[in-house]
Amino acid sequence: MVGDSILTAEGEHWKMQRRLLTPVFHFGTLKAMIPDMVDESKKLIRDIRYRLTQDSNIEVCPMFNDITLSMIIRLALGNSFDVEQMIIHWHVLNTTGTTNIILGSLIGPIFRYIPLQIIRDFESSNIRVREMVRETVRQKKIQLENQLENQLENSGTDLLSLMLRAERDMPERVDEELVVNECISFLLAGHDTTAVTLDWTIYYL
């Protein structure tokens, strides 16, 4: 799912990816993302208030799951990304991923050819997620080239835009699929951890 990203790479390949991603996670860069986080948080508050007018008991865990995924998609890939479609496919990956991992560890790569719906669903959504991210990477590259050609100020503050700008200063060429893998790694590492933290925070409050 994440391919040979920084989550799985080792040795020199990991060091190269670390050089690529270090500027992305600079404190000043992350601070610039706060307004987007505030916007998403306000949407969540409005949603909770509305639901409380309909019922005094609401299930907040699914809401936290969706809002954190929406937020990390926006921060990682930009405001123009199709968040709703991504959420649909990401939820499929979440619900089918564990079973596929277990089957893969027990049977090996051949498990992909077992005619089970849960495997087909996972493969289909995985392909679609990668296609969506890949298309966004290509669009962002074109935007960056136009900005540089016309000497315009770089306006993108999402992680992908920052990573593509950092890529231009790299001594070695960065493969497009590696950029796709890093974007998916952002989502994987940032979504569930944040959502579950919110769940437990509310529980203990």
Coordinates of N, CA and C in Angstrom, one line a residue:
M1 N 0.8 -1.2 0.0 CA 0.0 0.0 0.0 C 0.9 1.3 0.0
V2 N 1.9 1.3 0.9 CA 2.7 2.5 0.9 C 4.0 2.3 0.1
G3 N 4.2 1.1 -0.5 CA 5.4 0.9 -1.3 C 6.7 1.1 -0.6
D4 N 7.7 1.6 -1.3 CA 9.0 1.7 -0.7 C 9.1 3.2 -0.1
S5 N 8.3 3.5 0.8 CA 8.3 4.9 1.4 C 9.2 4.9 2.6
I6 N 9.2 6.1 3.2 CA 10.1 6.3 4.4 C 9.7 5.3 5.5
L7 N 8.5 4.9 5.5 CA 8.0 3.9 6.6 C 8.7 2.6 6.4
T8 N 9.1 2.2 5.2 CA 9.6 0.8 5.0 C 11.0 0.8 4.5
A9 N 11.5 2.0 4.0 CA 12.9 2.0 3.4 C 14.0 1.8 4.4
E10 N 15.2 1.5 4.0 CA 16.3 1.3 4.8 C 17.6 1.9 4.1
G11 N 18.6 2.0 4.9 CA 19.9 2.4 4.4 C 19.9 3.7 3.6
E12 N 20.6 3.8 2.5 CA 20.8 5.0 1.7 C 19.5 5.5 1.1
H13 N 18.6 4.5 0.8 CA 17.3 4.9 0.2 C 16.5 5.7 1.3
W14 N 16.6 5.2 2.5 CA 15.9 5.9 3.6 C 16.5 7.3 3.9
K15 N 17.8 7.4 3.8 CA 18.5 8.7 4.0 C 18.1 9.7 2.9
M16 N 18.0 9.2 1.7 CA 17.5 10.1 0.6 C 16.1 10.6 0.8
Q17 N 15.3 9.8 1.3 CA 13.9 10.2 1.6 C 13.8 11.1 2.8
R18 N 14.7 10.9 3.7 CA 14.8 11.8 4.9 C 15.2 13.2 4.4
R19 N 16.1 13.3 3.5 CA 16.5 14.6 3.0 C 15.4 15.3 2.3
L20 N 14.6 14.5 1.6 CA 13.5 15.0 0.8 C 12.4 15.6 1.7
L21 N 12.2 14.9 2.9 CA 11.0 15.2 3.7 C 11.4 16.2 4.9
T22 N 12.6 16.3 5.2 CA 13.0 17.2 6.3 C 12.5 18.6 6.2
P23 N 12.6 19.3 5.0 CA 12.0 20.6 4.9 C 10.5 20.7 5.0
V24 N 9.9 19.6 4.7 CA 8.4 19.6 4.7 C 7.9 19.7 6.2
F25 N 8.7 19.1 7.1 CA 8.2 19.1 8.5 C 8.9 20.1 9.4
H26 N 9.4 21.2 8.7 CA 10.0 22.3 9.5 C 8.9 23.0 10.3
F27 N 9.3 23.5 11.5 CA 8.3 24.1 12.4 C 7.5 25.2 11.8
G28 N 8.2 26.0 11.0 CA 7.5 27.1 10.4 C 6.5 26.7 9.3
T29 N 6.8 25.6 8.7 CA 5.9 25.0 7.7 C 4.7 24.4 8.3
L30 N 4.9 23.7 9.4 CA 3.7 23.1 10.1 C 2.8 24.2 10.7
K31 N 3.5 25.3 11.2 CA 2.7 26.4 11.8 C 1.8 27.1 10.8
A32 N 2.2 27.1 9.5 CA 1.4 27.7 8.4 C 0.2 26.9 8.2
M33 N 0.1 25.7 8.6 CA -1.0 24.8 8.4 C -2.1 25.0 9.4
I34 N -1.9 25.7 10.5 CA -2.8 25.9 11.6 C -4.2 26.4 11.1
P35 N -4.2 27.5 10.2 CA -5.5 28.0 9.8 C -6.4 26.9 9.1
D36 N -5.8 26.0 8.3 CA -6.6 24.9 7.7 C -7.1 24.0 8.8
M37 N -6.3 23.7 9.8 CA -6.7 22.9 10.9 C -7.9 23.5 11.7
V38 N -7.8 24.8 11.9 CA -8.9 25.5 12.6 C -10.2 25.5 11.8
D39 N -10.1 25.6 10.5 CA -11.3 25.6 9.6 C -12.0 24.2 9.7
E40 N -11.2 23.1 9.7 CA -11.8 21.8 9.8 C -12.4 21.6 11.1
S41 N -11.7 22.1 12.2 CA -12.2 21.9 13.5 C -13.6 22.7 13.7
K42 N -13.7 23.8 13.1 CA -14.9 24.6 13.2 C -16.1 23.8 12.5
K43 N -15.8 23.2 11.4 CA -16.8 22.3 10.7 C -17.3 21.2 11.6
L44 N -16.3 20.6 12.3 CA -16.7 19.5 13.3 C -17.6 20.1 14.4
I45 N -17.2 21.2 14.9 CA -18.0 21.8 16.0 C -19.5 22.1 15.5
R46 N -19.6 22.6 14.3 CA -20.9 22.9 13.8 C -21.7 21.6 13.6
D47 N -21.0 20.6 13.1 CA -21.7 19.3 12.9 C -22.2 18.7 14.2
I48 N -21.3 18.8 15.2 CA -21.7 18.3 16.6 C -22.9 19.0 17.1
R49 N -22.9 20.4 17.0 CA -24.0 21.2 17.5 C -25.3 20.8 16.8
Y50 N -25.2 20.7 15.5 CA -26.4 20.3 14.7 C -27.0 19.0 15.1
R51 N -26.1 18.0 15.3 CA -26.6 16.7 15.6 C -27.2 16.6 17.0
L52 N -26.7 17.5 17.9 CA -27.2 17.5 19.3 C -28.6 18.1 19.3
T53 N -29.0 18.9 18.3 CA -30.3 19.4 18.2 C -31.3 18.3 17.8
Q54 N -30.8 17.2 17.2 CA -31.6 16.1 16.7 C -31.7 15.0 17.8
D55 N -30.6 14.8 18.5 CA -30.5 13.7 19.5 C -29.5 14.1 20.6
S56 N -29.8 13.9 21.8 CA -28.9 14.2 22.9 C -27.7 13.3 23.0
N57 N -27.9 12.1 22.4 CA -26.8 11.1 22.4 C -26.3 11.0 20.9
I58 N -25.0 11.3 20.7 CA -24.4 11.1 19.4 C -23.1 10.3 19.5
E59 N -22.8 9.6 18.4 CA -21.6 8.8 18.3 C -20.5 9.6 17.7
V60 N -19.5 10.0 18.5 CA -18.5 10.9 18.0 C -17.4 10.2 17.3
C61 N -17.1 9.0 17.5 CA -16.0 8.3 17.0 C -16.0 8.3 15.4
P62 N -17.1 8.0 14.8 CA -17.1 8.1 13.3 C -16.9 9.5 12.8
M63 N -17.3 10.5 13.6 CA -17.1 11.9 13.2 C -15.7 12.3 13.3
F64 N -15.0 11.8 14.4 CA -13.6 12.1 14.5 C -12.8 11.4 13.4
N65 N -13.2 10.2 13.1 CA -12.6 9.5 12.0 C -12.6 10.2 10.7
D66 N -13.8 10.8 10.4 CA -14.0 11.5 9.1 C -13.2 12.8 9.1
I67 N -13.3 13.5 10.2 CA -12.8 14.9 10.2 C -11.2 14.8 10.2
T68 N -10.6 13.8 10.9 CA -9.2 13.7 10.9 C -8.7 13.3 9.5
L69 N -9.4 12.4 8.8 CA -9.1 12.0 7.5 C -9.2 13.2 6.5
S70 N -10.3 13.9 6.6 CA -10.5 15.1 5.8 C -9.4 16.1 6.0
M71 N -9.0 16.3 7.2 CA -7.9 17.3 7.6 C -6.6 16.8 7.0
I72 N -6.2 15.6 7.2 CA -4.9 15.1 6.8 C -4.8 15.1 5.3
I73 N -5.9 14.8 4.6 CA -5.9 14.9 3.1 C -5.7 16.3 2.6
R74 N -6.4 17.2 3.3 CA -6.3 18.6 2.9 C -4.9 19.1 3.1
L75 N -4.3 18.8 4.3 CA -2.9 19.2 4.6 C -1.9 18.5 3.7
A76 N -2.1 17.3 3.4 CA -1.1 16.6 2.6 C -1.2 16.8 1.1
L77 N -2.4 17.0 0.6 CA -2.6 17.0 -0.9 C -3.2 18.3 -1.4
G78 N -3.7 19.2 -0.5 CA -4.2 20.5 -1.0 C -5.7 20.5 -1.0
N79 N -6.2 21.7 -1.1 CA -7.6 22.0 -1.1 C -8.4 21.5 -2.3
S80 N -7.7 21.4 -3.4 CA -8.4 21.0 -4.7 C -8.6 19.5 -4.8
F81 N -8.1 18.7 -3.9 CA -8.2 17.3 -3.9 C -9.6 16.8 -3.7
D82 N -10.1 15.7 -4.3 CA -11.4 15.2 -4.1 C -11.5 14.4 -2.8
V83 N -11.7 15.2 -1.7 CA -11.7 14.6 -0.4 C -12.8 13.5 -0.2
E84 N -14.0 13.8 -0.7 CA -15.1 12.8 -0.5 C -14.8 11.5 -1.2
Q85 N -14.3 11.5 -2.4 CA -14.0 10.2 -3.0 C -12.8 9.5 -2.3
M86 N -11.9 10.2 -1.8 CA -10.7 9.6 -1.1 C -11.2 9.0 0.2
I87 N -12.1 9.7 0.9 CA -12.7 9.1 2.1 C -13.3 7.8 1.9
I88 N -14.1 7.7 0.8 CA -14.8 6.4 0.5 C -13.8 5.3 0.3
H89 N -12.8 5.5 -0.5 CA -11.9 4.5 -0.8 C -11.0 4.2 0.4
W90 N -10.6 5.2 1.2 CA -9.8 5.0 2.3 C -10.5 4.2 3.4
H91 N -11.8 4.4 3.6 CA -12.5 3.6 4.5 C -12.5 2.1 4.1
V92 N -12.6 1.8 2.8 CA -12.6 0.5 2.3 C -11.2 -0.2 2.6
L93 N -10.1 0.6 2.4 CA -8.8 0.1 2.8 C -8.7 -0.2 4.3
N94 N -9.3 0.7 5.1 CA -9.2 0.5 6.5 C -10.0 -0.8 7.0
T95 N -11.1 -1.0 6.4 CA -12.0 -2.1 6.8 C -11.5 -3.5 6.2
T96 N -10.8 -3.4 5.1 CA -10.3 -4.7 4.5 C -8.8 -4.9 4.7
G97 N -8.1 -3.9 5.1 CA -6.7 -4.0 5.1 C -6.1 -5.0 6.1
T98 N -6.7 -5.1 7.3 CA -6.1 -6.1 8.3 C -6.3 -7.5 7.7
T99 N -7.4 -7.9 7.2 CA -7.6 -9.2 6.6 C -6.6 -9.5 5.5
N100 N -6.4 -8.5 4.7 CA -5.4 -8.7 3.6 C -4.0 -8.9 4.1
I101 N -3.6 -8.1 5.1 CA -2.3 -8.3 5.7 C -2.1 -9.7 6.3
I102 N -3.1 -10.1 7.0 CA -3.0 -11.5 7.6 C -2.9 -12.5 6.6
L103 N -3.8 -12.5 5.5 CA -3.7 -13.4 4.4 C -2.3 -13.4 3.7
G104 N -1.8 -12.2 3.5 CA -0.5 -12.0 2.9 C 0.6 -12.7 3.7
S105 N 0.5 -12.5 5.0 CA 1.6 -13.0 5.9 C 1.5 -14.6 6.0
L106 N 0.3 -15.1 5.9 CA 0.1 -16.6 6.0 C 0.3 -17.3 4.7
I107 N -0.1 -16.7 3.6 CA -0.1 -17.4 2.3 C 1.0 -16.9 1.4
G108 N 1.3 -15.6 1.5 CA 2.3 -15.0 0.6 C 1.6 -14.2 -0.5
P109 N 2.3 -13.7 -1.5 CA 1.7 -12.8 -2.5 C 0.6 -13.5 -3.3
I110 N 0.6 -14.8 -3.3 CA -0.5 -15.5 -4.1 C -1.9 -15.3 -3.6
F111 N -2.0 -14.7 -2.3 CA -3.3 -14.5 -1.8 C -4.1 -13.5 -2.6
R112 N -3.4 -12.7 -3.4 CA -4.1 -11.7 -4.2 C -5.0 -12.4 -5.3
Y113 N -4.7 -13.6 -5.6 CA -5.4 -14.3 -6.6 C -6.6 -15.1 -6.1
I114 N -6.8 -15.1 -4.8 CA -7.9 -15.8 -4.2 C -9.2 -15.0 -4.5
P115 N -10.2 -15.7 -5.0 CA -11.4 -15.0 -5.4 C -12.4 -14.6 -4.3
L116 N -11.9 -13.7 -3.4 CA -12.7 -13.3 -2.3 C -13.0 -11.8 -2.5
Q117 N -14.3 -11.4 -2.2 CA -14.7 -10.0 -2.4 C -13.9 -9.1 -1.6
I118 N -13.5 -9.4 -0.4 CA -12.7 -8.5 0.5 C -11.4 -8.2 -0.1
I119 N -10.8 -9.2 -0.8 CA -9.5 -9.0 -1.5 C -9.7 -8.1 -2.7
R120 N -10.8 -8.3 -3.5 CA -11.1 -7.5 -4.7 C -11.4 -6.1 -4.3
D121 N -12.1 -5.9 -3.2 CA -12.4 -4.5 -2.7 C -11.1 -3.8 -2.3
F122 N -10.2 -4.5 -1.6 CA -9.0 -3.8 -1.2 C -8.2 -3.4 -2.4
E123 N -8.0 -4.4 -3.3 CA -7.1 -4.1 -4.5 C -7.7 -3.0 -5.3
S124 N -9.1 -3.0 -5.5 CA -9.7 -1.9 -6.3 C -9.5 -0.5 -5.7
S125 N -9.7 -0.4 -4.3 CA -9.6 0.9 -3.7 C -8.1 1.3 -3.6
N126 N -7.2 0.3 -3.4 CA -5.8 0.7 -3.4 C -5.4 1.3 -4.7
I127 N -5.8 0.6 -5.8 CA -5.5 1.2 -7.1 C -6.1 2.6 -7.3
R128 N -7.3 2.7 -6.9 CA -8.0 4.0 -7.1 C -7.3 5.1 -6.3
V129 N -6.9 4.8 -5.1 CA -6.3 5.8 -4.2 C -4.9 6.2 -4.8
R130 N -4.2 5.3 -5.3 CA -2.9 5.6 -5.9 C -3.1 6.4 -7.2
E131 N -4.1 6.1 -8.0 CA -4.4 6.9 -9.2 C -4.7 8.3 -8.9
M132 N -5.5 8.5 -7.8 CA -5.9 9.9 -7.4 C -4.7 10.7 -7.0
V133 N -3.9 10.1 -6.1 CA -2.7 10.7 -5.6 C -1.7 11.0 -6.8
R134 N -1.5 10.0 -7.7 CA -0.6 10.2 -8.8 C -1.0 11.4 -9.7
E135 N -2.3 11.5 -10.0 CA -2.8 12.6 -10.8 C -2.6 13.9 -10.1
T136 N -2.8 14.0 -8.8 CA -2.5 15.2 -8.1 C -1.1 15.6 -8.1
V137 N -0.2 14.6 -8.0 CA 1.3 14.9 -8.1 C 1.6 15.5 -9.4
R138 N 1.0 15.0 -10.5 CA 1.3 15.5 -11.8 C 0.8 16.9 -12.0
Q139 N -0.4 17.2 -11.4 CA -1.0 18.5 -11.5 C -0.2 19.5 -10.7
K140 N 0.3 19.1 -9.6 CA 1.1 20.0 -8.7 C 2.4 20.3 -9.4
K141 N 3.0 19.3 -10.1 CA 4.3 19.5 -10.7 C 4.1 20.6 -11.9
I142 N 3.0 20.5 -12.6 CA 2.7 21.5 -13.6 C 2.6 22.8 -13.0
Q143 N 1.8 22.9 -11.9 CA 1.6 24.2 -11.3 C 3.0 24.8 -10.8
L144 N 3.8 24.0 -10.3 CA 5.1 24.4 -9.8 C 6.0 24.9 -11.0
E145 N 6.0 24.2 -12.1 CA 6.7 24.6 -13.2 C 6.3 26.0 -13.8
N146 N 4.9 26.2 -13.8 CA 4.4 27.4 -14.2 C 4.8 28.6 -13.3
Q147 N 4.8 28.3 -12.0 CA 5.2 29.3 -11.0 C 6.6 29.7 -11.2
L148 N 7.5 28.8 -11.4 CA 8.9 29.1 -11.6 C 9.1 29.8 -12.9
E149 N 8.4 29.3 -14.0 CA 8.6 29.9 -15.3 C 8.2 31.4 -15.3
N150 N 7.1 31.7 -14.6 CA 6.6 33.0 -14.6 C 7.0 33.8 -13.4
Q151 N 8.0 33.2 -12.6 CA 8.5 33.9 -11.4 C 7.5 34.3 -10.4
L152 N 6.5 33.4 -10.3 CA 5.4 33.7 -9.3 C 5.8 33.1 -7.9
E153 N 5.2 33.7 -6.9 CA 5.4 33.2 -5.6 C 4.8 31.8 -5.4
N154 N 5.5 30.9 -4.7 CA 5.0 29.6 -4.4 C 3.9 29.7 -3.4
S155 N 2.7 29.4 -3.7 CA 1.6 29.6 -2.8 C 1.2 28.3 -2.0
G156 N 1.6 27.1 -2.6 CA 1.1 25.9 -2.0 C 1.8 25.6 -0.6
T157 N 1.0 25.4 0.4 CA 1.5 25.1 1.7 C 1.2 23.6 2.1
D158 N 0.6 22.9 1.3 CA 0.3 21.5 1.6 C 1.6 20.7 1.5
L159 N 1.6 19.5 2.1 CA 2.9 18.7 2.2 C 3.4 18.3 0.8
L160 N 2.5 18.0 -0.1 CA 2.9 17.6 -1.5 C 3.6 18.7 -2.2
S161 N 3.0 19.9 -2.1 CA 3.7 21.1 -2.8 C 5.1 21.4 -2.2
L162 N 5.2 21.3 -0.9 CA 6.4 21.5 -0.2 C 7.5 20.4 -0.6
M163 N 7.0 19.2 -0.7 CA 7.9 18.1 -1.1 C 8.4 18.2 -2.5
L164 N 7.5 18.7 -3.4 CA 7.9 18.8 -4.8 C 8.9 20.0 -5.0
R165 N 8.8 21.0 -4.1 CA 9.8 22.1 -4.2 C 11.1 21.6 -3.6
A166 N 11.0 20.8 -2.5 CA 12.3 20.3 -2.0 C 13.0 19.4 -2.9
E167 N 12.2 18.7 -3.7 CA 12.7 17.7 -4.7 C 13.7 18.4 -5.7
R168 N 13.3 19.6 -6.1 CA 14.2 20.3 -7.1 C 15.6 20.6 -6.6
D169 N 15.8 20.6 -5.3 CA 17.1 20.8 -4.7 C 17.9 19.5 -4.4
M170 N 17.2 18.4 -4.7 CA 17.9 17.1 -4.5 C 18.9 16.8 -5.5
P171 N 20.1 16.3 -5.2 CA 21.1 15.9 -6.2 C 20.7 14.7 -7.1
E172 N 19.8 13.9 -6.5 CA 19.4 12.7 -7.3 C 17.9 12.9 -7.7
R173 N 17.5 12.2 -8.8 CA 16.2 12.3 -9.3 C 15.3 11.5 -8.4
V174 N 14.1 12.0 -8.1 CA 13.1 11.4 -7.2 C 12.0 10.8 -8.1
D175 N 11.8 9.5 -8.0 CA 10.8 8.9 -8.9 C 9.4 9.3 -8.5
E176 N 8.5 9.4 -9.5 CA 7.1 9.8 -9.2 C 6.4 8.9 -8.2
E177 N 6.7 7.6 -8.4 CA 6.0 6.6 -7.5 C 6.4 6.8 -6.1
L178 N 7.7 7.2 -5.9 CA 8.1 7.5 -4.5 C 7.4 8.6 -3.9
V179 N 7.1 9.6 -4.6 CA 6.3 10.8 -4.1 C 4.9 10.3 -3.8
V180 N 4.3 9.5 -4.6 CA 3.0 8.9 -4.4 C 3.0 8.1 -3.1
N181 N 4.1 7.3 -2.9 CA 4.2 6.5 -1.7 C 4.3 7.4 -0.4
E182 N 5.0 8.4 -0.5 CA 5.2 9.3 0.6 C 3.9 10.0 1.0
C183 N 3.1 10.4 0.0 CA 1.8 11.0 0.3 C 0.9 10.0 1.0
I184 N 0.8 8.8 0.5 CA 0.0 7.8 1.1 C 0.5 7.5 2.5
S185 N 1.8 7.5 2.7 CA 2.4 7.3 4.1 C 1.9 8.4 5.0
F186 N 1.8 9.7 4.5 CA 1.3 10.8 5.3 C -0.1 10.5 5.9
L187 N -0.9 10.0 4.9 CA -2.3 9.7 5.3 C -2.3 8.5 6.3
L188 N -1.6 7.5 6.0 CA -1.6 6.3 6.9 C -1.1 6.6 8.3
A189 N 0.0 7.4 8.4 CA 0.6 7.7 9.7 C -0.2 8.7 10.5
G190 N -0.9 9.6 9.8 CA -1.5 10.7 10.4 C -3.0 10.6 10.8
H191 N -3.7 9.6 10.1 CA -5.1 9.5 10.2 C -5.5 8.8 11.5
D192 N -5.3 7.5 11.6 CA -5.8 6.7 12.7 C -5.2 7.1 14.0
T193 N -4.0 7.5 14.0 CA -3.3 7.9 15.3 C -4.1 9.2 15.9
T194 N -4.4 10.1 15.0 CA -5.1 11.3 15.5 C -6.5 11.0 15.9
A195 N -7.2 10.2 15.0 CA -8.6 9.9 15.3 C -8.7 9.2 16.7
V196 N -7.9 8.2 16.9 CA -7.9 7.4 18.1 C -7.6 8.3 19.3
T197 N -6.6 9.2 19.2 CA -6.3 10.1 20.3 C -7.5 10.9 20.6
L198 N -8.2 11.4 19.7 CA -9.4 12.2 19.9 C -10.5 11.4 20.7
D199 N -10.6 10.1 20.2 CA -11.6 9.2 20.8 C -11.3 9.0 22.3
W200 N -10.1 8.7 22.6 CA -9.7 8.5 24.0 C -9.7 9.8 24.9
T201 N -9.4 10.9 24.2 CA -9.5 12.2 24.9 C -10.9 12.5 25.4
I202 N -11.9 12.3 24.5 CA -13.3 12.5 24.8 C -13.7 11.5 25.9
Y203 N -13.3 10.3 25.7 CA -13.7 9.2 26.7 C -13.3 9.6 28.1
Y204 N -12.0 10.1 28.3 CA -11.5 10.4 29.6 C -12.0 11.7 30.1
L205 N -12.5 12.6 29.2 CA -13.1 13.8 29.7 C -14.5 13.6 30.2

